[in-house]
Amino acid sequence: MLVVGSVAFDTIENANGSVQRVLGGAASYASICASYFASPAVVAVVGTDFTQQDRAPFVKRGVNLDGLEVRDGKTFHWGGSYDKDFNTAVTRFTDLNVFQNFNPVLNDIQKNARAVFLANIDPELQLSVLNQVKHPSLVACDTMNYWISSKKETLLKVVKRIDVFFLNEGEARQLTGEYNLIKAGRILLEQGVKYVVIKLGSNGAMLVSNKGLVQLPPFVLEHVHDTTGAGDTFGGGFTGYLASLEDWNNLTAIKRAMMIGNVMASFTIESFSVDRLANLSKQDVDQRLEEYVSMLKF
Amino acid sequence: MLVVGSVAFDTIENANGSVQRVLGGAASYASICASYFASPAVVAVVGTDFTQQDRAPFVKRGVNLDGLEVRDGKTFHWGGSYDKDFNTAVTRFTDLNVFQNFNPVLNDIQKNARAVFLANIDPELQLSVLNQVKHPSLVACDTMNYWISSKKETLLKVVKRIDVFFLNEGEARQLTGEYNLIKAGRILLEQGVKYVVIKLGSNGAMLVSNKGLVQLPPFVLEHVHDTTGAGDTFGGGFTGYLASLEDWNNLTAIKRAMMIGNVMASFTIESFSVDRLANLSKQDVDQRLEEYVSMLKF
């Protein structure tokens, strides 16, 4: 499974404290999460300031880093702060650094990937990756408001070629011009997406598909430490789980993938960075999945 | 099961059309919904303009109307409109009429009610009813922002004497001063409430209790006709189901009650007034409950 996106440093401030230059980036959260279900390989770029220690969480989780290009310069660095209740994230700086000239070139093994997760990056790059992968049986894609504003046409070209599309509520509305999330989802289905997964933050996620509509709650957590990376974790766990299946294209598999996305995101938000996500035992994961299933059993 | 609250006329305008002077009121939705699970009796007041035809939905559902007082004057009449996506309801008029001097006096049978649903009315009246009921084994209560602003102290006296408290997100935050819904719920548990049920609108409902935290999604509907009464239906179905049980005070029962509240509310929002809610077959209800259980099965 290929995960294309950003590997970055984050500097974050919220009501629970602050951290400087910790591991972040959509591809980091997504690949580390996917490692609990599949064998992910990252395609991303970092600067020469990205140390062995920064690689440790990937190494620990067996994430393949052959596609982690190192360029002269600094690693992408994002700084942001959250209000008390994680309602609004304010970006304080975005230093793209080496990420500015990122141009993913896949090797032969990567070109034969069966599953691809196009994490949140410039849709031009997502398209470039899609053009290089030969016969993927599963392509999932995430995006953000910035690309919907600035590169909508390119993003829509990507959308025509993917199986699973992750968006949050605001993004779904912005991209389709439709407030109602089911109607927004149906507009995207008409573009050829098989499964539109609308991430609802603390309310879980909703699936709009021609096979059915499903809404699932989150794994309920009493204490949230930091929500950075929750959506990337959701997408990585979702796609990683599907990548592990012989046949992922059915509602049973998709529902389990949604559950896994929700449950894995609950670990991410219990710490800054990937501190919690990268250090789970199989038992930790299984226990929460069981609790989730049990919460929804009548 | 006693249902105390308003029986009213509603004049509503939304994107799907408009209706004038149709049956509305919290006690109407709640009791008609409860009738699918228990034997509800309404305690409310109407004017002499409330006709036999207006009573028909109650009669059809076997709701006891012995406690429906008729006073000289007009029935409570609410007028409101919704924006295209039911995000905001704008009240256009509130003619309290005979409701202004409502003072519920229970008869001997009503005083012995085992279950009481205090639908959204003045907390002074809720307290007055509680003082008349002798040994209720289940007391559930709903409220609204207006009472939290104007009669918070009285409402808190009610809260100390109830088992189940229904609030929406905004009300939970307004009443407790705490944004985080779980923390808000815990503050209310400290007041003696056993189960705090936070209604999340199109995102279902969350339970905060000392027996566990649960979040359940809504029954997903493609087309919403009118959301008036959805919360009252939720509370009525929830309480009616619990009232039908020998032992309602356990998490299994409460979860099923939440499911029933969600599913029954989905019928209410498929039409104006109680047009859909009052005309369901057992099969209609059972089928949606099955679909809901199936949506949440992995």
XYZ file of C-alpha atoms in Angstrom:
596
model
C 0.000 0.000 0.000
C 1.397 3.381 -1.067
C 0.818 6.464 1.061
C 1.614 9.716 -0.730
C 1.562 12.961 1.198
C 3.443 15.129 3.636
C 5.938 14.106 6.266
C 6.436 17.202 8.356
C 7.256 18.835 11.628
C 4.429 20.328 13.662
C 4.608 23.029 16.297
C 1.339 22.998 18.194
C -0.236 24.878 21.040
C -3.472 23.915 22.725
C -5.126 23.935 26.146
C -3.154 20.818 27.150
C 0.254 22.276 26.416
C 2.538 22.835 23.483
C 5.117 20.941 21.448
C 7.788 22.083 19.005
C 8.925 20.390 15.819
C 7.290 17.045 16.544
C 6.644 14.498 13.803
C 3.525 15.353 11.830
C 2.190 15.380 8.284
C -0.703 13.519 6.700
C 1.442 10.697 5.313
C 3.028 10.099 8.718
C -0.270 9.646 10.546
C -1.815 7.675 7.677
C 1.065 5.256 7.123
C 1.762 4.602 10.801
C -1.933 3.904 11.314
C -2.136 1.698 8.223
C 0.802 -0.362 9.523
C -1.547 -2.088 11.999
C -3.433 -3.632 9.072
C -1.272 -3.567 5.921
C 2.301 -2.985 4.732
C 2.457 0.695 3.937
C 5.226 2.475 2.030
C 5.567 6.239 2.246
C 6.205 8.474 -0.760
C 7.191 11.890 0.574
C 10.050 14.349 0.890
C 11.972 15.627 3.909
C 14.967 17.898 4.404
C 18.396 17.067 5.707
C 17.203 18.117 9.174
C 15.043 14.990 9.353
C 17.007 12.709 11.697
C 17.142 9.000 12.400
C 15.167 9.737 15.533
C 12.440 11.341 13.442
C 12.296 8.124 11.415
C 12.004 5.949 14.512
C 8.181 5.746 14.686
C 8.034 4.605 11.031
C 10.802 2.084 11.574
C 9.178 0.767 14.709
C 5.928 0.202 12.827
C 7.654 -1.347 9.815
C 6.627 1.419 7.426
C 8.723 1.240 4.257
C 10.690 4.480 3.796
C 12.356 3.721 0.431
C 10.157 6.454 -1.053
C 11.114 9.056 1.538
C 13.268 11.375 -0.523
C 15.795 13.533 1.300
C 16.519 16.912 -0.268
C 18.877 19.681 0.664
C 16.983 22.092 2.841
C 14.515 21.956 5.682
C 11.532 19.696 6.249
C 8.002 21.089 5.830
C 7.068 22.747 9.134
C 3.523 23.653 10.197
C 2.668 25.739 13.234
C -0.818 26.081 14.626
C -2.907 26.527 17.715
C -6.293 25.282 18.839
C -8.919 26.876 21.039
C -9.890 25.199 24.290
C -12.311 22.766 22.720
C -10.558 22.004 19.413
C -13.222 23.796 17.428
C -10.927 25.990 15.450
C -7.341 25.478 14.389
C -5.447 28.647 13.609
C -2.444 28.220 11.335
C 0.412 30.333 12.634
C 2.926 29.483 9.917
C 3.342 27.101 6.994
C 6.978 26.699 5.981
C 6.753 24.428 2.949
C 10.546 24.266 2.596
C 11.606 21.195 0.542
C 7.947 20.228 0.130
C 7.549 23.167 -2.248
C 9.325 21.292 -5.043
C 8.086 17.816 -4.224
C 7.612 15.760 -7.354
C 7.002 12.134 -6.503
C 8.724 9.662 -8.823
C 7.770 6.075 -8.134
C 10.152 3.136 -8.449
C 9.077 -0.091 -10.147
C 7.852 -1.709 -6.962
C 5.813 1.360 -6.058
C 4.327 1.504 -9.562
C 2.847 -1.933 -8.938
C 1.155 -1.005 -5.679
C -2.257 -2.609 -5.269
C -3.583 0.088 -2.950
C -2.875 3.819 -2.927
C -3.791 6.427 -0.355
C -3.444 9.926 -1.785
C -3.220 11.851 1.468
C -3.902 15.571 1.534
C -1.480 17.208 -0.946
C -1.669 19.279 -4.119
C -4.059 17.486 -6.503
C -1.448 17.941 -9.274
C 0.810 15.602 -7.301
C -2.060 13.215 -6.616
C -2.692 13.075 -10.359
C 0.993 12.559 -11.106
C 1.093 9.581 -8.730
C -2.056 8.107 -10.242
C -0.462 8.371 -13.672
C 2.503 6.325 -12.475
C 0.695 3.528 -10.637
C -0.129 0.750 -13.089
C -3.035 -1.350 -11.893
C -4.209 -0.259 -8.463
C -7.233 -2.177 -7.199
C -7.965 0.492 -4.589
C -7.361 4.240 -4.716
C -8.420 6.411 -1.780
C -7.990 10.167 -1.604
C -8.143 12.954 0.951
C -8.013 16.704 0.373
C -8.514 20.036 2.122
C -10.312 23.359 1.686
C -7.156 25.018 0.342
C -7.064 22.774 -2.757
C -10.800 23.068 -3.298
C -10.376 26.852 -3.473
C -7.194 26.953 -5.506
C -7.194 23.817 -7.702
C -10.767 22.632 -7.973
C -10.518 21.579 -11.634
C -7.465 19.436 -11.021
C -9.024 17.963 -7.909
C -12.101 16.989 -9.924
C -9.824 15.175 -12.378
C -8.443 13.192 -9.451
C -11.954 12.517 -8.165
C -12.893 10.815 -11.451
C -10.200 8.209 -10.852
C -10.616 7.233 -7.224
C -12.632 4.616 -5.367
C -12.877 6.233 -1.948
C -13.006 9.958 -1.200
C -12.551 11.346 2.309
C -13.805 14.860 3.053
C -14.986 16.678 6.106
C -18.366 18.403 6.218
C -17.088 21.815 5.202
C -15.063 20.409 2.324
C -17.976 18.367 0.988
C -20.153 21.476 0.993
C -17.455 23.683 -0.501
C -16.655 21.270 -3.316
C -20.242 20.540 -4.340
C -22.077 23.726 -3.392
C -24.646 21.535 -1.645
C -25.248 21.914 2.103
C -27.026 18.589 2.611
C -24.275 16.006 3.064
C -26.117 13.151 1.406
C -26.850 15.272 -1.652
C -23.242 16.463 -1.662
C -22.116 12.833 -1.519
C -24.403 11.863 -4.397
C -22.905 14.628 -6.557
C -19.478 13.095 -5.969
C -20.769 9.585 -6.709
C -21.848 10.913 -10.104
C -18.197 11.775 -10.718
C -17.341 8.107 -10.422
C -16.293 7.801 -6.783
C -17.574 4.516 -5.332
C -17.584 5.483 -1.658
C -17.800 9.030 -0.327
C -16.799 9.112 3.330
C -17.649 12.347 5.107
C -15.644 12.795 8.279
C -17.806 14.345 10.996
C -15.106 15.095 13.569
C -16.419 14.361 17.058
C -19.566 12.922 15.490
C -17.880 10.089 13.609
C -18.341 9.584 9.887
C -20.979 9.143 7.225
C -20.852 6.978 4.121
C -22.677 7.931 0.948
C -22.568 5.183 -1.670
C -24.759 3.461 -4.201
C -24.618 0.394 -1.953
C -26.091 2.274 1.014
C -25.973 5.160 3.458
C -24.268 4.566 6.793
C -23.519 6.861 9.702
C -21.225 5.685 12.477
C -20.426 7.441 15.752
C -16.888 8.065 17.009
C -15.167 5.989 19.646
C -16.209 8.149 22.595
C -13.261 9.585 24.521
C -13.496 11.445 27.776
C -10.230 13.332 27.377
C -8.882 14.671 24.103
C -5.255 15.774 24.104
C -4.716 16.994 20.533
C -6.790 16.487 17.412
C -3.996 17.063 14.873
C -3.807 14.145 12.451
C -7.149 12.583 13.416
C -8.512 12.789 9.873
C -5.280 11.475 8.338
C -5.318 8.600 10.805
C -8.922 7.858 9.872
C -8.054 7.721 6.173
C -4.913 5.645 6.743
C -6.654 3.086 8.941
C -9.641 2.901 6.611
C -7.500 2.357 3.516
C -4.989 0.086 5.262
C -7.749 -2.208 6.416
C -9.285 -2.400 2.934
C -5.835 -3.027 1.441
C -5.544 -6.118 3.634
C -8.664 -7.712 2.120
C -9.011 -9.921 -0.939
C -12.244 -8.168 -1.845
C -12.740 -4.723 -0.358
C -15.550 -3.530 -2.627
C -18.592 -4.339 -0.485
C -20.554 -2.627 2.257
C -19.452 -5.017 4.998
C -15.803 -4.220 4.350
C -16.450 -0.489 4.066
C -18.343 -0.404 7.351
C -15.509 -2.201 9.122
C -13.080 0.241 7.535
C -15.131 3.145 8.920
C -15.097 1.558 12.350
C -11.332 1.101 12.177
C -10.866 4.703 11.047
C -12.937 5.944 13.978
C -11.218 3.747 16.534
C -7.674 4.457 15.324
C -8.354 8.212 15.293
C -9.282 7.932 18.973
C -5.691 6.867 19.739
C -4.182 9.722 17.746
C -6.084 12.363 19.677
C -4.868 11.024 23.020
C -1.402 12.537 22.570
C 0.561 15.088 20.600
C 2.117 13.783 17.371
C 2.149 10.011 16.820
C 3.250 9.307 20.394
C 0.221 7.183 21.146
C -0.558 5.987 17.611
C 2.904 4.553 16.961
C 3.045 2.642 20.244
C -0.048 0.484 20.331
C -0.135 -3.228 20.977
C -2.428 -5.488 18.999
C -4.356 -5.838 22.238
C -4.858 -2.057 22.542
C -6.371 -1.960 19.074
C -8.461 -5.111 19.459
C -9.821 -3.985 22.802
C -11.113 -0.678 21.439
C -12.577 -2.359 18.392
C -14.416 -4.738 20.706
C -15.636 -1.875 22.887
C -16.869 -0.071 19.792
C -18.742 -3.102 18.482
C -20.195 -3.630 21.924
C -21.363 0.008 22.200
C -23.352 -0.524 19.002
C -24.845 -3.879 19.917
C -28.469 -3.973 21.049
C -47.176 6.950 31.511
C -47.924 10.652 31.949
C -46.842 13.167 29.335
C -47.035 16.767 30.508
C -46.433 19.576 28.060
C -47.954 21.577 25.267
C -50.629 20.575 22.797
C -50.607 23.304 20.197
C -51.166 24.467 16.679
C -48.151 25.061 14.476
C -47.896 27.267 11.404
C -44.718 26.325 9.603
C -42.884 27.382 6.493
C -39.879 25.592 5.059
C -38.313 24.732 1.707
C -40.791 21.883 1.234
C -43.893 24.013 1.650
C -46.012 25.475 4.391
C -48.831 24.422 6.698
C -51.237 26.425 8.847
C -52.627 25.535 12.263
C -51.600 21.882 12.141
C -51.344 19.771 15.298
C -48.103 20.401 17.147
C -46.757 20.793 20.669
C -44.209 18.763 22.595
C -46.788 16.650 24.422
C -48.488 15.753 21.132
C -45.359 14.424 19.468
C -44.140 12.735 22.661
C -47.387 10.989 23.584
C -48.217 9.852 20.057
C -44.723 8.435 19.729
C -44.867 6.794 23.162
C -48.126 5.081 22.181
C -46.149 2.579 20.082
C -44.524 1.245 23.261
C -46.587 2.242 26.321
C -49.999 3.630 27.328
C -49.509 7.372 27.470
C -51.886 9.899 28.992
C -51.563 13.575 28.130
C -51.770 16.364 30.674
C -52.163 19.619 28.754
C -54.562 22.436 27.973
C -56.259 23.495 24.752
C -58.833 26.132 23.811
C -62.379 25.706 22.608
C -61.060 25.929 19.044
C -59.468 22.466 19.431
C -61.835 20.195 17.499
C -62.637 16.509 17.442
C -60.604 16.337 14.268
C -57.606 17.785 16.086
C -57.982 14.992 18.645
C -58.128 12.299 15.988
C -54.390 11.412 15.922
C -54.401 10.902 19.709
C -57.570 8.864 19.568
C -56.242 6.753 16.729
C -53.121 5.960 18.748
C -55.061 5.285 21.943
C -53.539 8.186 23.848
C -55.583 8.931 26.959
C -56.941 12.488 26.818
C -58.674 12.628 30.241
C -56.023 15.157 31.264
C -56.542 17.389 28.228
C -58.239 20.375 29.825
C -60.371 22.590 27.604
C -60.462 26.257 28.546
C -62.343 29.195 27.102
C -60.081 30.830 24.583
C -57.705 29.779 21.872
C -55.140 26.969 21.745
C -51.431 27.781 21.974
C -50.274 28.649 18.465
C -46.646 28.737 17.306
C -45.454 30.065 13.980
C -41.992 29.535 12.612
C -39.925 29.092 9.527
C -36.819 27.104 8.697
C -33.993 27.808 6.303
C -33.369 25.456 3.412
C -31.382 22.935 5.415
C -33.189 23.081 8.772
C -30.221 24.681 10.457
C -32.070 27.547 12.009
C -35.691 27.865 13.074
C -36.982 31.403 13.253
C -39.984 31.923 15.514
C -42.458 34.236 13.807
C -45.039 34.329 16.595
C -45.813 32.592 19.866
C -49.448 33.025 20.879
C -49.579 31.300 24.257
C -53.356 31.867 24.576
C -54.893 29.423 27.107
C -51.456 27.927 27.737
C -50.530 31.112 29.580
C -52.555 30.083 32.630
C -51.950 26.350 32.437
C -51.809 24.817 35.896
C -51.862 21.034 35.696
C -53.948 19.366 38.393
C -53.657 15.585 38.333
C -56.492 13.201 39.114
C -55.972 10.175 41.370
C -55.083 7.843 38.522
C -52.568 10.316 37.138
C -51.033 10.800 40.586
C -50.178 7.107 40.591
C -48.389 7.148 37.255
C -45.310 4.934 37.203
C -43.556 6.919 34.467
C -43.614 10.643 33.785
C -42.278 12.567 30.818
C -41.999 16.265 31.610
C -41.924 17.616 28.080
C -40.623 21.092 27.380
C -42.681 23.518 29.499
C -42.089 26.054 32.277
C -40.019 24.302 34.974
C -42.466 25.660 37.581
C -45.138 23.471 36.004
C -42.727 20.535 35.777
C -42.084 20.926 39.509
C -45.797 21.208 40.264
C -46.453 17.932 38.437
C -43.575 16.202 40.222
C -45.060 17.319 43.542
C -48.359 15.650 42.671
C -47.080 12.315 41.363
C -46.721 9.910 44.277
C -44.223 7.170 43.499
C -42.948 7.420 39.963
C -40.315 4.821 39.113
C -39.152 6.819 36.081
C -39.078 10.583 35.551
C -37.703 11.993 32.303
C -37.478 15.674 31.474
C -36.889 17.908 28.485
C -36.350 21.663 28.407
C -35.300 24.510 26.116
C -32.938 27.483 26.001
C -35.732 29.891 26.984
C -36.175 28.257 30.411
C -32.435 27.983 30.968
C -32.194 31.743 30.479
C -35.274 32.759 32.395
C -35.802 30.105 35.108
C -32.484 28.381 35.650
C -32.866 28.026 39.439
C -36.274 26.377 39.148
C -35.016 24.152 36.359
C -32.134 23.013 38.575
C -34.655 22.072 41.265
C -36.403 19.881 38.688
C -33.080 18.391 37.603
C -32.403 17.143 41.140
C -35.525 14.988 40.964
C -35.330 13.350 37.558
C -33.826 10.144 36.215
C -33.346 11.067 32.566
C -32.572 14.525 31.205
C -32.840 15.352 27.494
C -30.999 18.414 26.192
C -29.569 19.433 22.886
C -25.929 20.501 22.534
C -26.574 24.210 22.921
C -28.774 23.704 25.975
C -26.238 21.431 27.678
C -23.550 24.067 27.177
C -25.802 26.945 28.210
C -26.969 25.221 31.397
C -23.539 24.063 32.588
C -21.194 26.672 31.128
C -19.079 23.793 29.826
C -18.463 23.396 26.091
C -17.318 19.782 26.183
C -20.487 17.688 26.139
C -19.147 14.875 28.291
C -18.013 17.340 30.950
C -21.362 19.133 30.694
C -23.093 15.785 31.164
C -20.971 14.944 34.203
C -21.940 18.241 35.835
C -25.591 17.262 35.459
C -24.923 13.756 36.802
C -23.577 15.436 39.949
C -27.009 17.027 40.349
C -28.514 13.563 40.697
C -29.640 12.832 37.127
C -28.965 9.171 36.283
C -28.836 9.468 32.496
C -28.021 12.636 30.587
C -29.048 12.268 26.952
C -27.666 14.942 24.656
C -29.613 15.185 21.416
C -27.255 15.853 18.513
C -29.826 16.599 15.808
C -28.710 15.068 12.521
C -25.842 13.376 14.365
C -27.976 11.250 16.674
C -27.547 11.317 20.439
C -24.972 10.892 23.178
C -25.430 9.358 26.605
C -23.428 10.501 29.592
C -23.983 8.312 32.643
C -22.104 6.687 35.460
C -22.799 3.365 33.770
C -21.070 4.406 30.556
C -20.711 6.807 27.647
C -22.534 5.955 24.433
C -22.913 7.801 21.150
C -25.426 6.585 18.593
C -25.948 7.876 15.058
C -29.344 8.880 13.657
C -31.440 6.712 11.395
C -30.075 8.119 8.133
C -32.752 9.680 5.934
C -32.259 10.877 2.409
C -35.142 13.356 2.418
C -36.180 15.461 5.403
C -39.560 17.156 5.145
C -39.828 19.060 8.439
C -37.828 18.747 11.641
C -40.445 20.219 13.998
C -41.096 17.842 16.883
C -38.097 15.586 16.261
C -36.667 16.164 19.747
C -40.067 15.706 21.424
C -40.562 12.485 19.475
C -37.127 11.292 20.592
C -37.969 11.960 24.249
C -41.420 10.397 23.998
C -40.175 7.238 22.296
C -37.244 6.918 24.677
C -39.411 7.313 27.773
C -42.286 5.248 26.415
C -39.994 2.338 25.706
C -38.461 2.486 29.200
C -41.950 2.743 30.714
C -42.792 -0.592 29.085
C -39.989 -2.412 30.891
C -39.993 -4.090 34.302
C -36.477 -2.787 34.941
C -35.427 0.185 32.895
C -32.421 1.249 34.974
C -29.596 -0.428 33.045
C -27.402 0.413 30.078
C -28.940 -2.198 27.775
C -32.392 -0.667 28.230
C -31.093 2.891 27.878
C -29.252 2.066 24.650
C -32.367 0.521 23.174
C -34.325 3.588 24.274
C -31.822 5.810 22.442
C -32.173 3.672 19.339
C -35.953 3.925 19.524
C -35.772 7.693 20.013
C -33.561 8.033 16.941
C -35.669 5.768 14.771
C -39.018 7.287 15.783
C -37.695 10.814 15.182
C -36.884 9.737 11.621
C -40.599 9.203 10.985
C -41.573 12.574 12.430
C -39.268 14.480 10.103
C -40.756 12.801 7.034
C -43.883 14.969 7.146
C -45.347 18.107 8.616
C -47.067 17.675 11.985
C -47.742 14.113 13.186
C -48.995 13.018 9.764
C -46.388 10.297 9.460
C -45.783 9.602 13.145
C -49.432 8.928 13.971
C -49.959 6.549 11.063
C -47.285 3.900 11.409
C -47.840 0.172 11.414
C -45.957 -2.085 13.793
C -44.171 -3.315 10.692
C -43.023 0.211 9.750
C -41.469 0.634 13.178
C -39.975 -2.854 13.372
C -38.476 -2.589 9.914
C -36.624 0.635 10.687
C -35.426 -0.712 14.015
C -34.068 -3.746 12.183
C -32.390 -1.558 9.552
C -30.821 0.506 12.314
C -29.489 -2.534 14.162
C -28.204 -3.889 10.877
C -26.435 -0.612 10.000
C -24.516 -0.921 13.275
C -23.637 -4.592 12.977
C -20.109 -5.519 11.943
